[in-house]
Coordinates of C-alpha atoms and ligand atoms in Angstrom, one line a residue:
X43 CA 11.5 -35.4 -4.6
X44 CA 9.3 -34.6 -1.6
X45 CA 9.1 -31.1 -0.3
X46 CA 8.3 -30.5 3.3
X47 CA 4.7 -31.1 4.3
X48 CA 3.9 -27.4 4.9
X49 CA 4.5 -26.6 1.3
X50 CA 1.7 -28.8 0.0
X51 CA -1.0 -26.6 -1.5
X52 CA 1.0 -23.5 -0.9
X53 CA 0.7 -21.2 -4.0
X54 CA 3.7 -19.4 -5.5
X55 CA 3.5 -15.7 -4.9
X56 CA 2.2 -13.7 -7.9
X57 CA 3.7 -10.3 -8.0
X58 CA 2.3 -7.4 -10.1
X59 CA 2.9 -8.0 -13.8
X60 CA 6.3 -6.7 -14.8
X61 CA 6.4 -3.8 -17.3
X62 CA 8.8 -5.5 -19.7
X63 CA 6.5 -8.6 -19.8
X64 CA 3.4 -6.6 -20.8
X65 CA 5.3 -4.7 -23.5
X66 CA 6.6 -7.9 -24.9
X67 CA 3.3 -9.9 -24.7
X68 CA 1.0 -7.1 -26.0
X69 CA 3.5 -5.5 -28.4
X70 CA 2.9 -2.1 -26.7
X71 CA 5.5 0.6 -26.3
X72 CA 3.8 3.0 -23.9
X73 CA 3.0 0.9 -20.8
X74 CA 2.7 2.3 -17.3
X75 CA 2.9 0.1 -14.2
X76 CA 0.8 1.1 -11.2
X77 CA 0.6 -2.4 -9.7
X78 CA 3.3 -2.8 -7.1
X79 CA 3.2 0.4 -5.1
X80 CA 6.6 1.5 -6.4
X81 CA 7.7 5.1 -6.4
X82 CA 6.9 6.8 -9.8
X83 CA 9.7 9.3 -9.2
X84 CA 12.4 6.7 -8.9
X85 CA 15.0 7.4 -6.2
X86 CA 17.1 10.3 -5.1
X87 CA 19.8 11.2 -7.7
X88 CA 22.3 11.1 -4.8
X89 CA 21.9 7.3 -4.9
X90 CA 23.7 6.9 -8.2
X91 CA 26.4 9.4 -7.3
X92 CA 27.2 7.4 -4.2
X93 CA 27.1 4.0 -6.0
X94 CA 30.1 5.1 -8.1
X95 CA 32.1 4.8 -4.9
X96 CA 31.3 1.1 -4.8
X97 CA 32.8 0.4 -8.3
X98 CA 36.1 -0.9 -6.9
X99 CA 34.5 -3.1 -4.3
X100 CA 32.3 -5.4 -6.4
X101 CA 34.4 -8.5 -5.7
X102 CA 34.1 -8.0 -1.9
X103 CA 31.3 -9.3 0.4
X104 CA 29.4 -6.6 2.2
X105 CA 29.6 -6.0 5.9
X106 CA 26.9 -8.2 7.2
X107 CA 25.7 -5.9 10.0
X108 CA 25.7 -2.8 7.7
X109 CA 27.5 -0.7 10.2
X110 CA 27.5 2.7 8.4
X111 CA 23.8 2.4 7.4
X112 CA 23.0 1.2 10.9
X113 CA 24.6 4.2 12.6
X114 CA 22.9 6.7 10.2
X115 CA 19.5 5.1 10.4
X116 CA 19.7 4.8 14.2
X117 CA 20.4 8.5 14.3
X118 CA 17.5 9.2 11.9
X119 CA 15.0 7.1 14.0
X120 CA 16.4 8.1 17.4
X121 CA 17.1 4.5 18.5
X122 CA 20.2 2.6 19.6
X123 CA 22.0 1.0 16.6
X124 CA 21.6 -2.4 18.3
X125 CA 17.8 -2.3 17.8
X126 CA 18.1 -2.6 14.0
X127 CA 18.0 -5.6 11.7
X128 CA 18.3 -5.3 8.0
X129 CA 16.8 -7.6 5.4
X130 CA 16.9 -8.2 1.6
X131 CA 13.7 -6.2 1.6
X132 CA 11.4 -6.1 4.6
X133 CA 10.0 -9.3 3.0
X134 CA 13.1 -11.1 4.3
X135 CA 12.6 -9.6 7.8
X136 CA 9.0 -11.1 7.7
X137 CA 10.6 -14.4 6.9
X138 CA 13.2 -14.1 9.6
X139 CA 10.6 -13.3 12.2
X140 CA 8.5 -16.4 11.4
X141 CA 11.6 -18.6 11.2
X142 CA 12.8 -17.4 14.6
X143 CA 9.6 -17.4 16.6
X144 CA 7.2 -19.9 15.1
X145 CA 7.2 -23.6 16.0
X146 CA 5.0 -26.2 14.2
X147 CA 1.5 -25.9 15.8
X148 CA 1.9 -22.3 16.9
X149 CA -0.6 -19.7 15.8
X150 CA -0.1 -16.2 14.3
X151 CA -3.0 -13.8 14.3
X152 CA -3.4 -11.5 11.2
X153 CA -6.1 -9.6 9.3
X154 CA -8.1 -11.0 6.5
X155 CA -7.3 -9.3 4.1
X156 CA -3.7 -8.1 4.5
X157 CA -0.2 -8.4 3.0
X158 CA 0.0 -12.1 2.1
X159 CA 3.6 -12.9 3.3
X160 CA 2.6 -13.1 7.0
X161 CA 0.4 -16.0 6.2
X162 CA 2.8 -17.7 3.8
X163 CA 5.7 -17.6 6.2
X164 CA 3.5 -18.8 9.1
X165 CA 2.4 -21.8 7.0
X166 CA 6.0 -22.6 5.8
X167 CA 7.1 -22.8 9.5
X168 CA 4.2 -25.3 10.2
X169 CA 2.2 -22.6 12.1
X170 CA -1.5 -21.9 11.8
X171 CA -2.6 -18.5 10.5
X172 CA -5.6 -17.2 12.4
X173 CA -7.2 -14.6 10.2
X174 CA -9.6 -12.0 11.5
X175 CA -11.8 -10.2 8.9
X176 CA -11.2 -6.5 8.4
X177 CA -14.1 -4.2 9.4
X178 CA -14.8 -1.8 6.6
X179 CA -11.3 -2.4 5.4
X180 CA -9.7 -1.6 8.8
X181 CA -8.0 -4.0 11.2
X182 CA -10.4 -5.3 13.8
X183 CA -8.1 -5.0 16.8
X184 CA -10.8 -6.1 19.3
X185 CA -11.5 -9.2 17.2
X186 CA -7.7 -9.8 16.9
X187 CA -7.2 -9.6 20.7
X188 CA -10.0 -12.1 21.1
X189 CA -8.4 -14.5 18.6
X190 CA -5.2 -14.7 20.7
X191 CA -4.8 -18.1 22.5
X192 CA -2.0 -19.7 24.5
X193 CA -0.6 -21.0 21.2
X194 CA -0.3 -17.5 19.7
X195 CA 3.3 -16.3 19.1
X196 CA 2.9 -13.4 16.8
X197 CA 0.3 -10.8 15.8
X198 CA 0.8 -9.2 12.5
X199 CA -0.5 -5.7 11.9
X200 CA -0.1 -4.0 8.6
X201 CA -0.3 -0.2 9.1
X202 CA -1.3 1.3 6.6
X203 CA -2.9 -2.0 5.5
X204 CA -2.0 -3.4 2.1
X205 CA -4.4 -3.5 0.1
X206 CA -6.9 -1.2 1.7
X207 CA -4.6 1.6 2.7
X208 CA -6.4 2.1 6.0
X209 CA -4.7 2.8 9.3
X210 CA -5.2 2.0 12.9
X211 CA -4.7 4.9 15.3
X212 CA -2.5 5.4 18.3
X213 CA -5.2 4.9 21.0
X214 CA -6.6 1.8 19.3
X215 CA -3.1 0.3 19.2
X216 CA -2.4 1.2 22.8
X217 CA -5.7 -0.4 24.1
X218 CA -4.9 -3.4 21.9
X219 CA -1.4 -3.8 23.4
X220 CA -2.9 -3.6 26.9
X221 CA -4.8 -6.8 26.1
X222 CA -1.9 -8.8 24.4
X223 CA -0.1 -11.3 26.7
X224 CA 3.5 -10.6 27.5
X225 CA 5.0 -13.4 25.5
X226 CA 3.2 -12.5 22.2
X227 CA 5.1 -10.5 19.6
X228 CA 3.3 -7.7 17.8
X229 CA 4.8 -6.9 14.4
X230 CA 3.8 -3.5 13.0
X231 CA 4.5 -3.6 9.3
X232 CA 4.9 0.0 8.3
X233 CA 6.1 -0.3 4.7
X234 CA 4.1 2.9 3.8
X235 CA 4.9 4.8 7.0
X236 CA 6.4 7.8 5.2
X237 CA 3.3 8.4 3.2
X238 CA 0.9 8.8 6.1
X239 CA -0.3 12.3 6.9
X240 CA -3.0 11.4 9.5
X241 CA -1.7 12.9 12.9
X242 CA -3.3 10.1 14.9
X243 CA -1.0 7.5 13.2
X244 CA 1.0 5.8 16.1
X245 CA 4.7 6.6 16.6
X246 CA 5.6 2.9 17.2
X247 CA 9.3 3.5 17.4
X248 CA 8.8 5.6 20.5
X249 CA 6.5 2.8 22.0
X250 CA 9.4 0.3 21.6
X251 CA 11.2 1.6 24.7
X252 CA 8.4 0.6 27.0
X253 CA 7.1 -2.4 25.0
X254 CA 9.7 -5.1 24.1
X255 CA 7.0 -7.1 22.3
X256 CA 6.9 -4.7 19.4
X257 CA 8.8 -5.2 16.1
X258 CA 8.5 -2.3 13.6
X259 CA 9.1 -3.1 9.9
X260 CA 10.0 -0.4 7.4
X261 CA 11.5 -0.4 3.9
X262 CA 13.6 1.5 1.4
X263 CA 11.4 0.0 -1.4
X264 CA 8.6 2.5 -1.3
X265 CA 9.0 6.2 -0.7
X266 CA 12.8 5.9 -1.0
X267 CA 12.4 4.3 -4.4
X268 CA 14.9 1.5 -3.9
X269 CA 12.7 -1.6 -4.6
X270 CA 15.3 -2.9 -7.1
X271 CA 18.0 -3.0 -4.5
X272 CA 16.0 -5.0 -1.9
X273 CA 16.6 -3.5 1.4
X274 CA 14.3 -3.1 4.4
X275 CA 14.7 -3.2 8.2
X276 CA 13.1 -4.1 11.5
X277 CA 13.4 -2.1 14.7
X278 CA 13.0 -4.1 17.9
X279 CA 14.3 -4.8 21.4
X280 CA 17.9 -5.9 21.4
X281 CA 17.0 -9.3 22.7
X282 CA 14.7 -9.8 19.7
X283 CA 17.3 -8.6 17.3
X284 CA 19.9 -11.0 18.8
X285 CA 17.6 -13.9 18.0
X286 CA 16.8 -12.7 14.5
X287 CA 20.5 -12.4 13.8
X288 CA 20.8 -16.2 14.4
X289 CA 18.7 -17.0 11.3
X290 CA 19.9 -14.1 9.2
X291 CA 21.9 -15.0 6.1
X292 CA 25.4 -13.6 6.8
X293 CA 25.4 -11.2 3.8
X294 CA 21.7 -10.7 3.3
X295 CA 21.7 -6.9 2.8
X296 CA 24.1 -6.5 -0.1
X297 CA 26.8 -3.9 -0.5
X298 CA 25.1 -1.8 -3.2
X299 CA 21.8 -1.8 -1.3
X300 CA 23.5 -0.6 1.9
X301 CA 25.2 2.2 0.0
X302 CA 22.1 3.1 -1.9
X303 CA 20.0 3.2 1.3
X304 CA 22.6 5.4 3.0
X305 CA 22.5 7.9 0.2
X306 CA 18.7 7.8 0.0
X307 CA 18.3 8.4 3.7
X308 CA 20.5 11.5 3.4
X309 CA 18.1 13.1 0.9
X310 CA 15.0 13.8 3.0
X311 CA 14.1 16.6 0.5
X312 CA 13.5 13.9 -2.1
X313 CA 11.3 12.1 0.5
X314 CA 9.3 15.2 1.2
X315 CA 8.7 15.9 -2.4
X316 CA 7.5 12.4 -3.0
X317 CA 5.2 12.6 0.0
X318 CA 3.7 15.8 -1.4
X319 CA 3.3 14.5 -4.9
X320 CA 1.7 11.4 -3.6
X321 CA -0.8 13.5 -1.6
X322 CA -1.7 15.5 -4.7
X323 CA -1.9 12.4 -6.9
X324 CA -4.2 10.7 -4.4
X325 CA -6.5 13.7 -4.5
X326 CA -6.3 13.8 -8.3
X327 CA -7.6 10.2 -8.5
X328 CA -10.0 10.3 -5.6
X329 CA -11.8 13.4 -6.8
X330 CA -12.5 11.8 -10.2
X331 CA -13.7 8.6 -8.5
X332 CA -15.9 10.6 -6.2
X333 CA -17.4 12.4 -9.3
X334 CA -18.2 9.0 -10.8
X335 CA -19.5 7.8 -7.5
X336 CA -17.0 4.9 -7.3
X337 CA -16.4 3.9 -3.7
X338 CA -12.8 3.6 -2.4
X339 CA -11.1 3.0 0.9
X340 CA -9.6 6.0 2.7
X341 CA -5.9 5.3 1.9
X342 CA -2.9 6.6 3.8
X343 CA -0.5 4.8 1.5
X344 CA 0.7 5.3 -2.1
X345 CA -2.1 3.2 -3.5
X346 CA -5.9 3.1 -3.6
X347 CA -8.4 0.2 -3.5
X348 CA -11.4 1.2 -5.5
X349 CA -14.6 -0.6 -6.3
X350 CA -15.3 -0.6 -10.0
X351 CA -18.7 -2.3 -9.5
X352 CA -17.7 -4.8 -12.2
X353 CA -15.8 -8.1 -12.2
X354 CA -12.2 -6.9 -11.3
X355 CA -10.6 -9.3 -13.8
X356 CA -12.5 -7.8 -16.7
X357 CA -11.5 -4.2 -15.8
X358 CA -8.0 -5.3 -15.1
X359 CA -7.7 -7.0 -18.5
X360 CA -9.3 -4.0 -20.3
X361 CA -6.7 -1.6 -18.7
X362 CA -3.9 -4.1 -19.5
X363 CA -4.8 -4.1 -23.2
X364 CA -4.5 -0.3 -23.1
X365 CA -1.1 -0.5 -21.5
X366 CA -2.0 0.3 -17.9
X367 CA -1.0 -2.4 -15.3
X368 CA -2.8 -2.3 -12.0
X369 CA -3.6 -5.0 -9.5
X370 CA -6.8 -6.9 -9.9
X371 CA -8.7 -7.2 -6.6
X372 CA -9.7 -10.7 -7.6
X373 CA -6.3 -11.9 -6.6
X374 CA -6.5 -9.9 -3.4
X375 CA -9.9 -11.0 -2.1
X376 CA -11.9 -8.1 -3.5
X377 CA -13.6 -9.4 -6.6
X378 CA -14.9 -6.1 -7.9
X379 CA -12.0 -3.9 -6.8
X380 CA -8.7 -2.6 -8.4
X381 CA -5.7 -1.6 -6.4
X382 CA -3.9 1.2 -8.2
X383 CA -0.6 2.8 -7.2
X384 CA -0.6 6.6 -7.2
X385 CA 1.6 7.5 -10.1
X386 CA 2.9 10.9 -11.3
X387 CA 0.4 13.4 -12.5
X388 CA 0.6 12.2 -16.2
X389 CA 0.3 8.6 -15.2
X390 CA -2.7 9.3 -13.0
X391 CA -4.4 11.1 -15.9
X392 CA -3.6 8.2 -18.2
X393 CA -5.0 5.7 -15.7
X394 CA -8.2 7.8 -15.3
X395 CA -8.7 8.2 -19.1
X396 CA -8.3 4.5 -19.7
X397 CA -10.5 3.6 -16.7
X398 CA -13.2 5.9 -18.0
X399 CA -13.1 4.0 -21.3
X400 CA -13.2 0.6 -19.7
X401 CA -16.1 1.6 -17.5
X402 CA -18.0 3.7 -20.0
X403 CA -17.6 6.8 -17.9
X404 CA -17.2 10.4 -19.1
X405 CA -14.3 12.7 -18.2
X406 CA -14.9 16.4 -18.2
Ligands
PLP225 C1 2.8 -4.1 3.6 C2 4.1 -4.5 2.9 N1 5.1 -5.1 3.7 C3 6.2 -5.4 3.1 C4 6.4 -5.3 1.8 C5 7.7 -5.8 1.2 O1 8.5 -4.8 0.9 P1 10.1 -5.0 0.6 O2 10.4 -6.4 0.7 O3 10.3 -4.5 -0.8 O4 10.8 -4.2 1.6 C6 5.4 -4.8 0.9 C7 5.7 -4.6 -0.5 O5 4.8 -4.4 -1.3 C8 4.2 -4.4 1.5 O6 3.2 -3.9 0.8

């Protein structure tokens, strides 16, 4: 057995530790998971009502192009339905983009440190990832523009950036786009778009009309709370979508996922409530960290990267033993940081209580 050359040395992706696994391994019953930026409020109750309608269709393939969801989402975003492509999570859209546009030897520019799938998919396609260090946790767009060569096919921008949560602003993006050659695609991964409350955050979907190089990625896994169903999407010029459709698996967005996403989209009240709860939870955690003097990046997502000042793995293990799963910064390139998902109020309290114990801090 000989895998393709590009897989040599490629690590297997390590996701956040699953809740069930930690319960089993540590014999704990009260475990909370704040490790994968999932929605602590689940999804809209409308999702389960609408799934009942699928009961009699389980033996049938889904419609590959997700026509109902496509129409509804296009209306919601104010774009033509032909500009949408769905994936088995936005993860799959990342894969489709690399598969469609990268030839061996091509380059893709991305931040260091950012969401790891851009790099992995580039490597699998035989491309070269060109990583430009973040500046204070923020994408260095000037540095990224300088890193573009005649071999560059794609620039990946994660906005808000995972794991720092920082954003790049409209003007910064526009001046960057003015420097990017016409044949280079710019992928804006906006998995956490719905959590952002900074008014200078760019409205990339409206930029698409005049800039056919843009691909905007979003997902139903985060604020819509449908990570289990695996459905995300890209918005791009029709010519780009046509090419992506050539590599798309025919039934990639499954029937239940399409139905669930349609129902979730229809419950914007739920989305608004989650947005507000996240903003409150973010303040709840940040104000305690500020009191302790623990630095953290200014996050616009549903997670926070904080500096414990100790080896991350040690603090991660300590929290784990107490039944709180977070993400160790060690695996993310921040050896003294933790990335914690903003939970509900009770979960945030529990996290702060246990963190206080692990770090020897007081809580008043
Ligand atoms: C920045 C970013 N992009 C994409 C994804 C993938 O999301 P999904 O495949 O669930 O849509 C994630 C998941 O954590 C993410 O953080």
